Amino acid sequence: MAASDNSSDSTHFGFKQVPKQEKVNLVRDVFNSVAGSYDLMNDLMSGGVHRLWKAAMIDWLMPRPGQHLLDVAGGTGDIAFRFLDRVKGEGLVTVLDINHAMLSVGQDRAIDQGRLEGLEWVNGDAQSLPLPDKSVDAYTIAFGIRNVTDIPLALREARRVLKTGGRFMCLEFSKVSAPVLKEFYDFYSFKLLPEIGGLVAKDKPSYEYLVESIRQFPDADTFAGMLMEAGFHQAKYRKLSGGIAALHSAWRL
Ligand SMILES: C[S@@+](CC[C@H](N)C(=O)[O-])C[C@H]1O[C@@H](n2cnc3c(N)ncnc32)[C@H](O)[C@@H]1O
């Protein structure tokens, strides 16, 4: 499967069907629950590999000093901090997230790291961005888009706020095709990962949702097609770690 069906009143929340208007609250509950252990769990679950994927995102984005980045579903600030490091502090990042608890962990991290400038934290929804048309140079979303109820709407919003010549980039879990890797990955994600979530974050159901939501997300070709449908140009992707994740890039021209 793939993106949610716009014509129906229900959508998927992991492997369950729920009313569309409920999904946003369910997703909020998941991240309220995991916010405090989110960064530790990311390192544990991926063996630190999420750091390499995020570095690959910033490498491909190639930000320049003076740019304004909108990092949607920015959570605890990982992409924002990497962006600011790359432009040596000479840029602005709006970190937007629907979840207060995730943003608050991000703000604490920023203070701990002495990052006092170049960051603004905004509580908002990817589906109705509180930013003017053509106002940002780049839009990033890392491991966020699969949680959004209406993905085509979020993509149109992304295009709306990007300046002409602006860059869209998405990092998300994708589809593993090599049979041996797929077998191992399925075992790891369906059997081990929720147990780790139960032990460390004391919340197995949230980690079951996270795994299921990965399987519901479209494959890389389908997602590239959705970008073109939203009006983007030159949609391309790179698979990471055998397709466990994928990076998509597209332009507003
Ligand atoms: C897996 S975390 C990713 C955080 C961060 N980007 C990273 O890569 O570490 C997903 C984030 O998406 C946010 N989110 C979910 N639905 C959203 C929406 N509709 N609009 C904005 N943020 C959303 C969640 O609150 C959560 O912080």
CSV table of N, CA, C and O and ligand atoms in Angstrom, one decimal, residues 24 27-28 31 38-39 42 50 54 71-79 96-99 102 124-127 141-144 146-149 171 210, ligand 1:
chain,number,residue,atom,x,y,z
A,24,VAL,N,-4.4,12.4,13.6
A,24,VAL,CA,-3.5,13.4,14.1
A,24,VAL,C,-3.3,13.3,15.6
A,24,VAL,O,-2.2,13.4,16.2
A,27,VAL,N,-1.2,10.1,16.5
A,27,VAL,CA,0.2,10.4,16.2
A,27,VAL,C,0.8,11.3,17.3
A,27,VAL,O,1.9,11.1,17.8
A,28,ARG,N,0.0,12.3,17.7
A,28,ARG,CA,0.5,13.2,18.8
A,28,ARG,C,0.7,12.4,20.0
A,28,ARG,O,1.7,12.6,20.7
A,31,PHE,N,4.1,10.5,19.9
A,31,PHE,CA,5.3,11.3,20.1
A,31,PHE,C,5.3,12.0,21.5
A,31,PHE,O,6.4,12.3,22.0
A,38,TYR,N,13.3,9.7,22.8
A,38,TYR,CA,13.4,9.6,21.4
A,38,TYR,C,14.9,9.5,20.8
A,38,TYR,O,15.2,8.7,20.0
A,39,ASP,N,15.7,10.4,21.3
A,39,ASP,CA,17.1,10.5,20.7
A,39,ASP,C,17.9,9.2,21.1
A,39,ASP,O,18.5,8.6,20.3
A,42,ASN,N,16.6,6.4,19.0
A,42,ASN,CA,17.0,6.4,17.6
A,42,ASN,C,18.4,5.8,17.4
A,42,ASN,O,18.7,5.0,16.5
A,50,HIS,N,21.1,6.2,11.8
A,50,HIS,CA,20.3,7.3,11.4
A,50,HIS,C,21.2,8.6,11.3
A,50,HIS,O,20.8,9.5,10.5
A,54,LYS,N,21.1,11.1,8.1
A,54,LYS,CA,20.9,12.5,8.2
A,54,LYS,C,22.1,13.3,7.6
A,54,LYS,O,21.8,14.4,7.0
A,71,ASP,N,12.3,23.1,8.5
A,71,ASP,CA,12.5,21.6,8.8
A,71,ASP,C,11.2,21.2,9.4
A,71,ASP,O,10.9,21.4,10.6
A,72,VAL,N,10.3,20.5,8.6
A,72,VAL,CA,9.0,20.1,9.1
A,72,VAL,C,9.1,18.7,9.8
A,72,VAL,O,9.9,17.9,9.4
A,73,ALA,N,8.3,18.6,10.8
A,73,ALA,CA,8.4,17.4,11.7
A,73,ALA,C,9.8,17.3,12.3
A,73,ALA,O,10.4,16.3,12.4
A,74,GLY,N,10.3,18.5,12.6
A,74,GLY,CA,11.7,18.7,13.0
A,74,GLY,C,12.0,18.1,14.3
A,74,GLY,O,13.2,17.9,14.7
A,75,GLY,N,11.0,17.8,15.1
A,75,GLY,CA,11.2,17.1,16.4
A,75,GLY,C,12.3,17.7,17.3
A,75,GLY,O,12.2,18.9,17.6
A,76,THR,N,13.3,16.9,17.6
A,76,THR,CA,14.3,17.3,18.6
A,76,THR,C,15.5,18.0,17.9
A,76,THR,O,16.5,18.2,18.6
A,77,GLY,N,15.4,18.4,16.6
A,77,GLY,CA,16.3,19.3,16.0
A,77,GLY,C,17.5,18.7,15.3
A,77,GLY,O,18.4,19.5,14.8
A,78,ASP,N,17.5,17.4,15.1
A,78,ASP,CA,18.7,16.8,14.4
A,78,ASP,C,19.0,17.4,13.1
A,78,ASP,O,20.2,17.7,12.8
A,79,ILE,N,18.1,17.6,12.2
A,79,ILE,CA,18.3,18.2,10.9
A,79,ILE,C,18.7,19.7,11.0
A,79,ILE,O,19.7,20.1,10.4
A,96,LEU,N,9.6,23.1,12.6
A,96,LEU,CA,8.1,23.0,12.8
A,96,LEU,C,7.7,21.6,13.2
A,96,LEU,O,8.2,20.6,12.5
A,97,ASP,N,6.9,21.5,14.2
A,97,ASP,CA,6.4,20.1,14.6
A,97,ASP,C,5.1,20.3,15.2
A,97,ASP,O,4.8,21.3,15.9
A,98,ILE,N,4.3,19.2,15.1
A,98,ILE,CA,2.9,19.2,15.6
A,98,ILE,C,2.9,18.9,17.1
A,98,ILE,O,1.9,19.1,17.8
A,99,ASN,N,4.1,18.5,17.6
A,99,ASN,CA,4.1,18.0,19.0
A,99,ASN,C,5.0,18.9,19.9
A,99,ASN,O,6.2,19.0,19.7
A,102,MET,N,8.1,17.1,21.7
A,102,MET,CA,9.3,16.9,20.8
A,102,MET,C,10.1,18.2,20.7
A,102,MET,O,11.3,18.3,20.8
A,124,GLY,N,3.2,23.4,14.7
A,124,GLY,CA,2.3,23.5,13.6
A,124,GLY,C,2.2,22.2,12.8
A,124,GLY,O,2.9,21.2,13.2
A,125,ASP,N,1.3,22.2,11.9
A,125,ASP,CA,1.0,21.0,11.1
A,125,ASP,C,1.5,21.1,9.7
A,125,ASP,O,1.3,22.1,9.0
A,126,ALA,N,2.1,20.0,9.2
A,126,ALA,CA,2.7,19.9,7.9
A,126,ALA,C,1.6,20.2,6.8
A,126,ALA,O,1.9,20.6,5.7
A,127,GLN,N,0.3,19.9,7.2
A,127,GLN,CA,-0.8,20.0,6.3
A,127,GLN,C,-1.3,21.5,6.1
A,127,GLN,O,-2.1,21.7,5.2
A,141,ILE,N,12.1,17.3,5.5
A,141,ILE,CA,11.2,16.5,6.4
A,141,ILE,C,11.9,15.1,6.6
A,141,ILE,O,12.1,14.4,5.6
A,142,ALA,N,12.3,14.8,7.8
A,142,ALA,CA,13.0,13.5,8.0
A,142,ALA,C,12.2,12.7,9.0
A,142,ALA,O,11.8,13.1,10.1
A,143,PHE,N,11.8,11.5,8.5
A,143,PHE,CA,11.0,10.5,9.2
A,143,PHE,C,9.7,11.1,9.8
A,143,PHE,O,9.3,10.7,10.8
A,144,GLY,N,9.2,12.1,9.0
A,144,GLY,CA,8.0,12.7,9.4
A,144,GLY,C,6.8,12.5,8.5
A,144,GLY,O,5.6,12.3,9.0
A,146,ARG,N,5.5,10.1,6.8
A,146,ARG,CA,4.7,8.9,6.9
A,146,ARG,C,3.6,9.0,8.0
A,146,ARG,O,2.7,8.3,8.1
A,147,ASN,N,3.9,10.0,8.9
A,147,ASN,CA,2.9,10.2,10.0
A,147,ASN,C,1.8,11.1,9.7
A,147,ASN,O,0.8,11.3,10.5
A,148,VAL,N,1.9,11.8,8.5
A,148,VAL,CA,0.9,12.8,8.1
A,148,VAL,C,-0.3,12.1,7.5
A,148,VAL,O,-0.2,11.2,6.7
A,149,THR,N,-1.5,12.6,7.9
A,149,THR,CA,-2.7,12.0,7.4
A,149,THR,C,-2.9,12.2,5.9
A,149,THR,O,-3.1,11.2,5.2
A,171,LEU,N,13.7,12.6,3.9
A,171,LEU,CA,14.3,11.3,4.4
A,171,LEU,C,13.2,10.5,5.0
A,171,LEU,O,12.6,11.0,5.9
A,210,LEU,N,5.2,2.6,15.0
A,210,LEU,CA,6.3,3.1,14.2
A,210,LEU,C,6.7,2.1,13.1
A,210,LEU,O,6.9,2.5,11.9
B,1,LIG,C1,10.1,10.2,13.9
B,1,LIG,S1,10.0,11.8,14.4
B,1,LIG,C2,11.2,12.6,13.4
B,1,LIG,C3,11.9,13.8,14.1
B,1,LIG,C4,13.1,14.3,13.4
B,1,LIG,N1,12.8,14.9,12.1
B,1,LIG,C5,14.2,13.3,13.2
B,1,LIG,O1,14.5,12.9,12.1
B,1,LIG,O2,14.8,12.9,14.2
B,1,LIG,C6,8.5,12.3,13.6
B,1,LIG,C7,8.0,13.7,14.0
B,1,LIG,O3,6.9,14.1,13.1
B,1,LIG,C8,6.0,14.9,13.9
B,1,LIG,N2,4.8,15.0,13.2
B,1,LIG,C9,3.9,14.0,13.0
B,1,LIG,N3,2.8,14.4,12.3
B,1,LIG,C10,3.1,15.7,12.0
B,1,LIG,C11,2.4,16.7,11.3
B,1,LIG,N4,1.2,16.5,10.7
B,1,LIG,N5,2.9,18.0,11.1
B,1,LIG,C12,4.1,18.2,11.7
B,1,LIG,N6,4.8,17.3,12.4
B,1,LIG,C13,4.3,16.1,12.5
B,1,LIG,C14,6.0,14.2,15.2
B,1,LIG,O4,5.5,15.0,16.2
B,1,LIG,C15,7.5,13.8,15.4
B,1,LIG,O5,8.2,14.8,16.1
